[in-house]
Amino acid sequence: MPFVRWLRRNLVVIAGLVTLGYLLLPNVIVTVFSFNKPKGRFNYEWQQFSLDAWTNPCGVADMCGSLSLSLQIALWATIGATVLGTMIAFALVRYRFRARGAVNSLIFLPMAMPEVVMAASLLTLFLNMGAQLGFWTILIAHIMFCLSFVVTAVKARVMSMDPRLEQAAQDLYAGPVQTFVRVTLPIAAPGIAAGALLAFALSFDDFIITNFNAGSTVTFPMFVWGSAQRGTPVQINVIGTAMFIVAVLLVLAAMLVGKRKNKAV
Amino acid sequence: MTTVTDTPAAPAAETARPPRKRGRLVPYWLLLPGLLWLVVFFALPMVYQASTSIQTGSLEDGFKVTWHFATYWDALGDYWPQFLRSVLYAGAATILCLALGYPLAYLIAFRAGRWRNVVLILVIAPFFTSFLIRTLAWKTILSDSGPVVSTLNTLHILDVTSWIGMTDGNRVLATPLAVICGLTYNFLPFMILPLYTSLERIDGRLHEAAGDLYATPATTFRKVTFPLSMPGVVSGTLLTFIPAAGDYVNADLLGSTDTRMVGNVIQTQFLRILDYPTAAALSFILMAAILIMVTVYIRRSGTEDLV
């Protein structure tokens, strides 16, 4: 039975593709339903093809405002977490010092903690301090939980770096600053970029921690959450589709740049 | 004073030598801002939460620390079903993630060839689309009149799942199955990526060697591939189980009041009922339970060097 033999040989591929289908099915649905013209307030059932939402993506009150707020927070959180995280990663890989183990655990813990626990504890801190919940508390929280992921990403890259390259630079009379800017940083850049990209995605998409610490400020995920109760506008699917396309293009571009760089080295 | 150039030319040891003596304070300056952030906004809040959990009072009169540990017992007594549900749902989702994610990770690592990057992008890209929007899409996929539910119905699968209490009659939405399906979906990439990383590291020659020694593909997988992918399995299961156990989004969007998890309770207590001591106690119990389970699991799996 050639078919059975073919099936057995490609079982892994078939199972893998089924999983890929499972992963992408919601994205397909989101895209398809961005062309829907729903009857009621909820966009869960297919009614009629329409381009209304695509021609008027910001036609829903407050949605694009929340979107731009989320983008701003994600941008600042990425900058903050990337700078702080890269510094920590370099310290951890390049230096031996006391309390290194303790620092490592402190970095690891936020990633191993359920988000709801961190969210709730941060809220108790803000309540006790009497802080005004809003933009700043969200930003503080986002930098906090993105930090560990940046450290991990940068650490992986710096660890696989050959220290002899820097020694060579110094042998050629490069000062510490020159060595760092011209040798260390370019080699570490892909790790830093990966960390930054991860931080951006995590911050932009975060709901649980934001939900606890936002007060009455509404980020995009919180807008989506609210709309799930009140009625989901089609425009949400438009944004979801656009984000998926942008993400694919971004990752593709990053991979192409990386390939060219690798060839050059 | 030693300078850079006259340090003895030692062979590049695998442990990086501390460079100049002068720079002894450098690591501390590098660490300071980031660690300060983590201490003030991660560690300190835990202390505040601990103190909140032993307070009594009300929102109007204010809360005071009264060392009222009974809050913990009351919380456990009142909400143990939600705790149990969290562990069961998250456990089921983790097992499903492993079963679904392993073939895909294997496919990317060994069989995708020049499609590898494309498949990887398709796994990562959903990360950048709002997970809430995608979770809401499951409402459409699993809707009562949709093709998925009617197919499951014709195949009599829903009869079986209803019998074990996973679904309710011929509905999937608002049942445990829907919540587990959403959890599995949401955390699947967190399983695939570590699995892929550890599979990719495996030396292909080991497979050839196993084949040369007359191992069947199944034996090769059981004796070579799977054991070598253990670090990925361990970190993947942790990365799916921990967030899944604390999640309240899936249970809220795809479930019903009968599928509430401990995350839902913490959220309601904190943000709606404003019973801070109970909420704090609940989240501490959740944290402790997860820490204990994770420690035992890591010990058992023998990959302590992983973390």
JSON list of C-alpha atoms in Angstrom, two decimals, chain A residues 25-207:
[
{"chain": "A", "resi": 25, "resn": "LEU", "atom": "CA", "xyz": [-7.38, 29.45, 12.02]},
{"chain": "A", "resi": 26, "resn": "PRO", "atom": "CA", "xyz": [-8.33, 32.39, 14.29]},
{"chain": "A", "resi": 27, "resn": "ASN", "atom": "CA", "xyz": [-6.26, 34.74, 12.14]},
{"chain": "A", "resi": 28, "resn": "VAL", "atom": "CA", "xyz": [-8.14, 33.53, 9.07]},
{"chain": "A", "resi": 29, "resn": "ILE", "atom": "CA", "xyz": [-11.46, 34.06, 10.85]},
{"chain": "A", "resi": 30, "resn": "VAL", "atom": "CA", "xyz": [-10.41, 37.55, 11.99]},
{"chain": "A", "resi": 31, "resn": "THR", "atom": "CA", "xyz": [-9.49, 38.45, 8.42]},
{"chain": "A", "resi": 32, "resn": "VAL", "atom": "CA", "xyz": [-12.66, 37.02, 6.89]},
{"chain": "A", "resi": 33, "resn": "PHE", "atom": "CA", "xyz": [-14.88, 38.73, 9.44]},
{"chain": "A", "resi": 34, "resn": "SER", "atom": "CA", "xyz": [-13.21, 42.07, 8.79]},
{"chain": "A", "resi": 35, "resn": "PHE", "atom": "CA", "xyz": [-15.22, 42.04, 5.54]},
{"chain": "A", "resi": 36, "resn": "ASN", "atom": "CA", "xyz": [-18.48, 41.28, 7.30]},
{"chain": "A", "resi": 37, "resn": "LYS", "atom": "CA", "xyz": [-21.49, 43.51, 7.73]},
{"chain": "A", "resi": 38, "resn": "PRO", "atom": "CA", "xyz": [-22.95, 42.28, 11.02]},
{"chain": "A", "resi": 39, "resn": "LYS", "atom": "CA", "xyz": [-26.63, 42.66, 11.84]},
{"chain": "A", "resi": 40, "resn": "GLY", "atom": "CA", "xyz": [-26.46, 43.29, 15.56]},
{"chain": "A", "resi": 41, "resn": "ARG", "atom": "CA", "xyz": [-23.76, 44.67, 17.83]},
{"chain": "A", "resi": 42, "resn": "PHE", "atom": "CA", "xyz": [-21.69, 41.49, 17.75]},
{"chain": "A", "resi": 43, "resn": "ASN", "atom": "CA", "xyz": [-19.57, 40.41, 14.82]},
{"chain": "A", "resi": 44, "resn": "TYR", "atom": "CA", "xyz": [-19.67, 36.66, 15.46]},
{"chain": "A", "resi": 45, "resn": "GLU", "atom": "CA", "xyz": [-21.90, 35.48, 12.59]},
{"chain": "A", "resi": 46, "resn": "TRP", "atom": "CA", "xyz": [-21.35, 35.93, 8.88]},
{"chain": "A", "resi": 47, "resn": "GLN", "atom": "CA", "xyz": [-23.97, 38.13, 7.25]},
{"chain": "A", "resi": 48, "resn": "GLN", "atom": "CA", "xyz": [-22.84, 39.98, 4.18]},
{"chain": "A", "resi": 49, "resn": "PHE", "atom": "CA", "xyz": [-19.67, 41.05, 2.41]},
{"chain": "A", "resi": 50, "resn": "SER", "atom": "CA", "xyz": [-18.77, 44.70, 2.91]},
{"chain": "A", "resi": 51, "resn": "LEU", "atom": "CA", "xyz": [-15.73, 46.94, 2.74]},
{"chain": "A", "resi": 52, "resn": "ASP", "atom": "CA", "xyz": [-17.20, 49.49, 5.18]},
{"chain": "A", "resi": 53, "resn": "ALA", "atom": "CA", "xyz": [-14.83, 48.72, 8.02]},
{"chain": "A", "resi": 54, "resn": "TRP", "atom": "CA", "xyz": [-11.75, 48.83, 5.80]},
{"chain": "A", "resi": 55, "resn": "THR", "atom": "CA", "xyz": [-12.64, 52.19, 4.29]},
{"chain": "A", "resi": 56, "resn": "ASN", "atom": "CA", "xyz": [-13.36, 53.65, 7.69]},
{"chain": "A", "resi": 57, "resn": "PRO", "atom": "CA", "xyz": [-11.07, 51.91, 10.20]},
{"chain": "A", "resi": 58, "resn": "CYS", "atom": "CA", "xyz": [-11.28, 54.67, 12.81]},
{"chain": "A", "resi": 59, "resn": "GLY", "atom": "CA", "xyz": [-15.04, 55.01, 12.59]},
{"chain": "A", "resi": 60, "resn": "VAL", "atom": "CA", "xyz": [-15.53, 53.62, 16.08]},
{"chain": "A", "resi": 61, "resn": "ALA", "atom": "CA", "xyz": [-15.43, 56.04, 18.97]},
{"chain": "A", "resi": 62, "resn": "ASP", "atom": "CA", "xyz": [-12.27, 55.79, 21.09]},
{"chain": "A", "resi": 63, "resn": "MET", "atom": "CA", "xyz": [-10.80, 52.79, 19.28]},
{"chain": "A", "resi": 64, "resn": "CYS", "atom": "CA", "xyz": [-8.01, 54.52, 17.39]},
{"chain": "A", "resi": 65, "resn": "GLY", "atom": "CA", "xyz": [-7.24, 56.64, 20.45]},
{"chain": "A", "resi": 66, "resn": "SER", "atom": "CA", "xyz": [-6.70, 53.48, 22.47]},
{"chain": "A", "resi": 67, "resn": "LEU", "atom": "CA", "xyz": [-4.61, 52.08, 19.64]},
{"chain": "A", "resi": 68, "resn": "SER", "atom": "CA", "xyz": [-2.29, 55.05, 19.57]},
{"chain": "A", "resi": 69, "resn": "LEU", "atom": "CA", "xyz": [-2.03, 55.00, 23.36]},
{"chain": "A", "resi": 70, "resn": "SER", "atom": "CA", "xyz": [-1.01, 51.33, 23.21]},
{"chain": "A", "resi": 71, "resn": "LEU", "atom": "CA", "xyz": [1.58, 52.09, 20.56]},
{"chain": "A", "resi": 72, "resn": "GLN", "atom": "CA", "xyz": [3.03, 54.91, 22.65]},
{"chain": "A", "resi": 73, "resn": "ILE", "atom": "CA", "xyz": [3.22, 52.79, 25.78]},
{"chain": "A", "resi": 74, "resn": "ALA", "atom": "CA", "xyz": [4.75, 49.91, 23.84]},
{"chain": "A", "resi": 75, "resn": "LEU", "atom": "CA", "xyz": [7.35, 52.22, 22.33]},
{"chain": "A", "resi": 76, "resn": "TRP", "atom": "CA", "xyz": [8.43, 53.73, 25.65]},
{"chain": "A", "resi": 77, "resn": "ALA", "atom": "CA", "xyz": [8.29, 50.38, 27.42]},
{"chain": "A", "resi": 78, "resn": "THR", "atom": "CA", "xyz": [10.47, 48.87, 24.69]},
{"chain": "A", "resi": 79, "resn": "ILE", "atom": "CA", "xyz": [13.05, 51.64, 25.00]},
{"chain": "A", "resi": 80, "resn": "GLY", "atom": "CA", "xyz": [13.10, 51.45, 28.79]},
{"chain": "A", "resi": 81, "resn": "ALA", "atom": "CA", "xyz": [13.22, 47.67, 29.02]},
{"chain": "A", "resi": 82, "resn": "THR", "atom": "CA", "xyz": [15.79, 47.32, 26.24]},
{"chain": "A", "resi": 83, "resn": "VAL", "atom": "CA", "xyz": [18.22, 49.81, 27.76]},
{"chain": "A", "resi": 84, "resn": "LEU", "atom": "CA", "xyz": [17.91, 48.45, 31.30]},
{"chain": "A", "resi": 85, "resn": "GLY", "atom": "CA", "xyz": [17.82, 44.83, 30.14]},
{"chain": "A", "resi": 86, "resn": "THR", "atom": "CA", "xyz": [20.85, 45.10, 27.88]},
{"chain": "A", "resi": 87, "resn": "MET", "atom": "CA", "xyz": [22.88, 46.62, 30.71]},
{"chain": "A", "resi": 88, "resn": "ILE", "atom": "CA", "xyz": [21.92, 43.77, 33.03]},
{"chain": "A", "resi": 89, "resn": "ALA", "atom": "CA", "xyz": [22.66, 41.16, 30.38]},
{"chain": "A", "resi": 90, "resn": "PHE", "atom": "CA", "xyz": [26.15, 42.52, 29.79]},
{"chain": "A", "resi": 91, "resn": "ALA", "atom": "CA", "xyz": [26.86, 42.66, 33.51]},
{"chain": "A", "resi": 92, "resn": "LEU", "atom": "CA", "xyz": [25.71, 39.05, 33.94]},
{"chain": "A", "resi": 93, "resn": "VAL", "atom": "CA", "xyz": [27.66, 37.59, 31.05]},
{"chain": "A", "resi": 94, "resn": "ARG", "atom": "CA", "xyz": [30.81, 39.66, 31.18]},
{"chain": "A", "resi": 95, "resn": "TYR", "atom": "CA", "xyz": [31.52, 39.97, 34.86]},
{"chain": "A", "resi": 96, "resn": "ARG", "atom": "CA", "xyz": [31.82, 37.68, 37.82]},
{"chain": "A", "resi": 97, "resn": "PHE", "atom": "CA", "xyz": [30.61, 39.33, 40.98]},
{"chain": "A", "resi": 98, "resn": "ARG", "atom": "CA", "xyz": [29.04, 38.47, 44.24]},
{"chain": "A", "resi": 99, "resn": "ALA", "atom": "CA", "xyz": [25.27, 37.88, 44.30]},
{"chain": "A", "resi": 100, "resn": "ARG", "atom": "CA", "xyz": [25.28, 36.86, 40.65]},
{"chain": "A", "resi": 101, "resn": "GLY", "atom": "CA", "xyz": [23.03, 33.90, 41.46]},
{"chain": "A", "resi": 102, "resn": "ALA", "atom": "CA", "xyz": [20.60, 36.12, 43.34]},
{"chain": "A", "resi": 103, "resn": "VAL", "atom": "CA", "xyz": [20.46, 38.54, 40.42]},
{"chain": "A", "resi": 104, "resn": "ASN", "atom": "CA", "xyz": [19.77, 35.66, 38.05]},
{"chain": "A", "resi": 105, "resn": "SER", "atom": "CA", "xyz": [16.84, 34.48, 40.16]},
{"chain": "A", "resi": 106, "resn": "LEU", "atom": "CA", "xyz": [15.44, 37.98, 40.40]},
{"chain": "A", "resi": 107, "resn": "ILE", "atom": "CA", "xyz": [15.50, 38.15, 36.61]},
{"chain": "A", "resi": 108, "resn": "PHE", "atom": "CA", "xyz": [13.94, 34.72, 36.26]},
{"chain": "A", "resi": 109, "resn": "LEU", "atom": "CA", "xyz": [11.11, 35.15, 38.78]},
{"chain": "A", "resi": 110, "resn": "PRO", "atom": "CA", "xyz": [8.92, 37.62, 36.85]},
{"chain": "A", "resi": 111, "resn": "MET", "atom": "CA", "xyz": [8.84, 35.20, 33.92]},
{"chain": "A", "resi": 112, "resn": "ALA", "atom": "CA", "xyz": [7.87, 32.31, 36.19]},
{"chain": "A", "resi": 113, "resn": "MET", "atom": "CA", "xyz": [5.11, 34.22, 37.98]},
{"chain": "A", "resi": 114, "resn": "PRO", "atom": "CA", "xyz": [1.51, 34.10, 36.79]},
{"chain": "A", "resi": 115, "resn": "GLU", "atom": "CA", "xyz": [0.69, 37.52, 35.41]},
{"chain": "A", "resi": 116, "resn": "VAL", "atom": "CA", "xyz": [-2.32, 37.93, 37.64]},
{"chain": "A", "resi": 117, "resn": "VAL", "atom": "CA", "xyz": [-0.11, 37.66, 40.75]},
{"chain": "A", "resi": 118, "resn": "MET", "atom": "CA", "xyz": [2.26, 40.37, 39.52]},
{"chain": "A", "resi": 119, "resn": "ALA", "atom": "CA", "xyz": [-0.64, 42.52, 38.41]},
{"chain": "A", "resi": 120, "resn": "ALA", "atom": "CA", "xyz": [-2.38, 42.26, 41.76]},
{"chain": "A", "resi": 121, "resn": "SER", "atom": "CA", "xyz": [0.74, 42.87, 43.82]},
{"chain": "A", "resi": 122, "resn": "LEU", "atom": "CA", "xyz": [1.67, 45.92, 41.77]},
{"chain": "A", "resi": 123, "resn": "LEU", "atom": "CA", "xyz": [-1.81, 47.27, 42.32]},
{"chain": "A", "resi": 124, "resn": "THR", "atom": "CA", "xyz": [-1.44, 46.90, 46.10]},
{"chain": "A", "resi": 125, "resn": "LEU", "atom": "CA", "xyz": [1.80, 48.88, 45.88]},
{"chain": "A", "resi": 126, "resn": "PHE", "atom": "CA", "xyz": [0.19, 51.66, 43.85]},
{"chain": "A", "resi": 127, "resn": "LEU", "atom": "CA", "xyz": [-2.84, 51.74, 46.14]},
{"chain": "A", "resi": 128, "resn": "ASN", "atom": "CA", "xyz": [-0.64, 51.97, 49.21]},
{"chain": "A", "resi": 129, "resn": "MET", "atom": "CA", "xyz": [1.43, 54.75, 47.68]},
{"chain": "A", "resi": 130, "resn": "GLY", "atom": "CA", "xyz": [-1.71, 56.54, 46.60]},
{"chain": "A", "resi": 131, "resn": "ALA", "atom": "CA", "xyz": [-0.44, 56.67, 43.03]},
{"chain": "A", "resi": 132, "resn": "GLN", "atom": "CA", "xyz": [-2.78, 57.88, 40.32]},
{"chain": "A", "resi": 133, "resn": "LEU", "atom": "CA", "xyz": [-3.47, 54.92, 38.03]},
{"chain": "A", "resi": 134, "resn": "GLY", "atom": "CA", "xyz": [-3.02, 55.66, 34.34]},
{"chain": "A", "resi": 135, "resn": "PHE", "atom": "CA", "xyz": [-0.35, 56.11, 31.69]},
{"chain": "A", "resi": 136, "resn": "TRP", "atom": "CA", "xyz": [2.59, 56.13, 34.09]},
{"chain": "A", "resi": 137, "resn": "THR", "atom": "CA", "xyz": [1.55, 53.14, 36.16]},
{"chain": "A", "resi": 138, "resn": "ILE", "atom": "CA", "xyz": [0.96, 51.15, 32.96]},
{"chain": "A", "resi": 139, "resn": "LEU", "atom": "CA", "xyz": [4.38, 52.14, 31.64]},
{"chain": "A", "resi": 140, "resn": "ILE", "atom": "CA", "xyz": [6.10, 51.23, 34.91]},
{"chain": "A", "resi": 141, "resn": "ALA", "atom": "CA", "xyz": [4.41, 47.83, 34.90]},
{"chain": "A", "resi": 142, "resn": "HIS", "atom": "CA", "xyz": [5.24, 47.13, 31.27]},
{"chain": "A", "resi": 143, "resn": "ILE", "atom": "CA", "xyz": [8.92, 47.97, 31.68]},
{"chain": "A", "resi": 144, "resn": "MET", "atom": "CA", "xyz": [8.97, 45.68, 34.72]},
{"chain": "A", "resi": 145, "resn": "PHE", "atom": "CA", "xyz": [7.62, 42.58, 32.99]},
{"chain": "A", "resi": 146, "resn": "CYS", "atom": "CA", "xyz": [9.42, 43.14, 29.67]},
{"chain": "A", "resi": 147, "resn": "LEU", "atom": "CA", "xyz": [12.78, 43.55, 31.38]},
{"chain": "A", "resi": 148, "resn": "SER", "atom": "CA", "xyz": [13.41, 39.85, 32.06]},
{"chain": "A", "resi": 149, "resn": "PHE", "atom": "CA", "xyz": [12.61, 38.85, 28.49]},
{"chain": "A", "resi": 150, "resn": "VAL", "atom": "CA", "xyz": [15.06, 41.41, 27.12]},
{"chain": "A", "resi": 151, "resn": "VAL", "atom": "CA", "xyz": [17.77, 40.19, 29.52]},
{"chain": "A", "resi": 152, "resn": "THR", "atom": "CA", "xyz": [17.23, 36.60, 28.39]},
{"chain": "A", "resi": 153, "resn": "ALA", "atom": "CA", "xyz": [17.34, 37.46, 24.69]},
{"chain": "A", "resi": 154, "resn": "VAL", "atom": "CA", "xyz": [20.44, 39.65, 24.94]},
{"chain": "A", "resi": 155, "resn": "LYS", "atom": "CA", "xyz": [22.20, 37.22, 27.28]},
{"chain": "A", "resi": 156, "resn": "ALA", "atom": "CA", "xyz": [21.82, 34.37, 24.81]},
{"chain": "A", "resi": 157, "resn": "ARG", "atom": "CA", "xyz": [23.48, 36.41, 22.08]},
{"chain": "A", "resi": 158, "resn": "VAL", "atom": "CA", "xyz": [26.28, 37.86, 24.21]},
{"chain": "A", "resi": 159, "resn": "MET", "atom": "CA", "xyz": [27.10, 34.42, 25.63]},
{"chain": "A", "resi": 160, "resn": "SER", "atom": "CA", "xyz": [27.69, 33.00, 22.17]},
{"chain": "A", "resi": 161, "resn": "MET", "atom": "CA", "xyz": [30.01, 35.90, 21.34]},
{"chain": "A", "resi": 162, "resn": "ASP", "atom": "CA", "xyz": [33.68, 35.16, 20.95]},
{"chain": "A", "resi": 163, "resn": "PRO", "atom": "CA", "xyz": [35.53, 37.27, 23.59]},
{"chain": "A", "resi": 164, "resn": "ARG", "atom": "CA", "xyz": [38.65, 37.08, 21.44]},
{"chain": "A", "resi": 165, "resn": "LEU", "atom": "CA", "xyz": [37.11, 39.53, 18.99]},
{"chain": "A", "resi": 166, "resn": "GLU", "atom": "CA", "xyz": [37.14, 42.20, 21.66]},
{"chain": "A", "resi": 167, "resn": "GLN", "atom": "CA", "xyz": [40.63, 41.25, 22.77]},
{"chain": "A", "resi": 168, "resn": "ALA", "atom": "CA", "xyz": [41.73, 41.57, 19.16]},
{"chain": "A", "resi": 169, "resn": "ALA", "atom": "CA", "xyz": [40.20, 45.04, 18.96]},
{"chain": "A", "resi": 170, "resn": "GLN", "atom": "CA", "xyz": [42.05, 46.06, 22.09]},
{"chain": "A", "resi": 171, "resn": "ASP", "atom": "CA", "xyz": [45.28, 44.61, 20.78]},
{"chain": "A", "resi": 172, "resn": "LEU", "atom": "CA", "xyz": [44.80, 46.91, 17.82]},
{"chain": "A", "resi": 173, "resn": "TYR", "atom": "CA", "xyz": [44.72, 49.84, 20.26]},
{"chain": "A", "resi": 174, "resn": "ALA", "atom": "CA", "xyz": [40.97, 50.39, 20.35]},
{"chain": "A", "resi": 175, "resn": "GLY", "atom": "CA", "xyz": [39.91, 52.08, 23.56]},
{"chain": "A", "resi": 176, "resn": "PRO", "atom": "CA", "xyz": [37.17, 50.52, 25.70]},
{"chain": "A", "resi": 177, "resn": "VAL", "atom": "CA", "xyz": [34.53, 52.85, 24.26]},
{"chain": "A", "resi": 178, "resn": "GLN", "atom": "CA", "xyz": [35.69, 52.26, 20.70]},
{"chain": "A", "resi": 179, "resn": "THR", "atom": "CA", "xyz": [35.74, 48.50, 21.23]},
{"chain": "A", "resi": 180, "resn": "PHE", "atom": "CA", "xyz": [32.22, 48.59, 22.61]},
{"chain": "A", "resi": 181, "resn": "VAL", "atom": "CA", "xyz": [30.75, 50.76, 19.87]},
{"chain": "A", "resi": 182, "resn": "ARG", "atom": "CA", "xyz": [32.54, 49.25, 16.89]},
{"chain": "A", "resi": 183, "resn": "VAL", "atom": "CA", "xyz": [32.85, 45.59, 17.92]},
{"chain": "A", "resi": 184, "resn": "THR", "atom": "CA", "xyz": [30.68, 44.55, 20.86]},
{"chain": "A", "resi": 185, "resn": "LEU", "atom": "CA", "xyz": [27.50, 46.42, 20.02]},
{"chain": "A", "resi": 186, "resn": "PRO", "atom": "CA", "xyz": [27.25, 45.35, 16.36]},
{"chain": "A", "resi": 187, "resn": "ILE", "atom": "CA", "xyz": [27.70, 41.71, 17.32]},
{"chain": "A", "resi": 188, "resn": "ALA", "atom": "CA", "xyz": [25.16, 41.95, 20.13]},
{"chain": "A", "resi": 189, "resn": "ALA", "atom": "CA", "xyz": [22.69, 43.90, 17.97]},
{"chain": "A", "resi": 190, "resn": "PRO", "atom": "CA", "xyz": [20.60, 40.95, 16.76]},
{"chain": "A", "resi": 191, "resn": "GLY", "atom": "CA", "xyz": [20.05, 39.86, 20.37]},
{"chain": "A", "resi": 192, "resn": "ILE", "atom": "CA", "xyz": [19.14, 43.38, 21.42]},
{"chain": "A", "resi": 193, "resn": "ALA", "atom": "CA", "xyz": [16.80, 43.71, 18.44]},
{"chain": "A", "resi": 194, "resn": "ALA", "atom": "CA", "xyz": [15.14, 40.39, 19.27]},
{"chain": "A", "resi": 195, "resn": "GLY", "atom": "CA", "xyz": [14.69, 41.52, 22.88]},
{"chain": "A", "resi": 196, "resn": "ALA", "atom": "CA", "xyz": [13.27, 44.85, 21.80]},
{"chain": "A", "resi": 197, "resn": "LEU", "atom": "CA", "xyz": [10.86, 43.23, 19.35]},
{"chain": "A", "resi": 198, "resn": "LEU", "atom": "CA", "xyz": [9.70, 40.81, 22.03]},
{"chain": "A", "resi": 199, "resn": "ALA", "atom": "CA", "xyz": [9.25, 43.66, 24.52]},
{"chain": "A", "resi": 200, "resn": "PHE", "atom": "CA", "xyz": [7.20, 45.63, 22.00]},
{"chain": "A", "resi": 201, "resn": "ALA", "atom": "CA", "xyz": [4.95, 42.68, 21.25]},
{"chain": "A", "resi": 202, "resn": "LEU", "atom": "CA", "xyz": [4.51, 41.80, 24.92]},
{"chain": "A", "resi": 203, "resn": "SER", "atom": "CA", "xyz": [3.73, 45.36, 25.95]},
{"chain": "A", "resi": 204, "resn": "PHE", "atom": "CA", "xyz": [1.42, 46.09, 23.04]},
{"chain": "A", "resi": 205, "resn": "ASP", "atom": "CA", "xyz": [-0.58, 42.92, 23.63]},
{"chain": "A", "resi": 206, "resn": "ASP", "atom": "CA", "xyz": [-0.63, 42.87, 27.40]},
{"chain": "A", "resi": 207, "resn": "PHE", "atom": "CA", "xyz": [-4.04, 42.74, 28.95]}
]
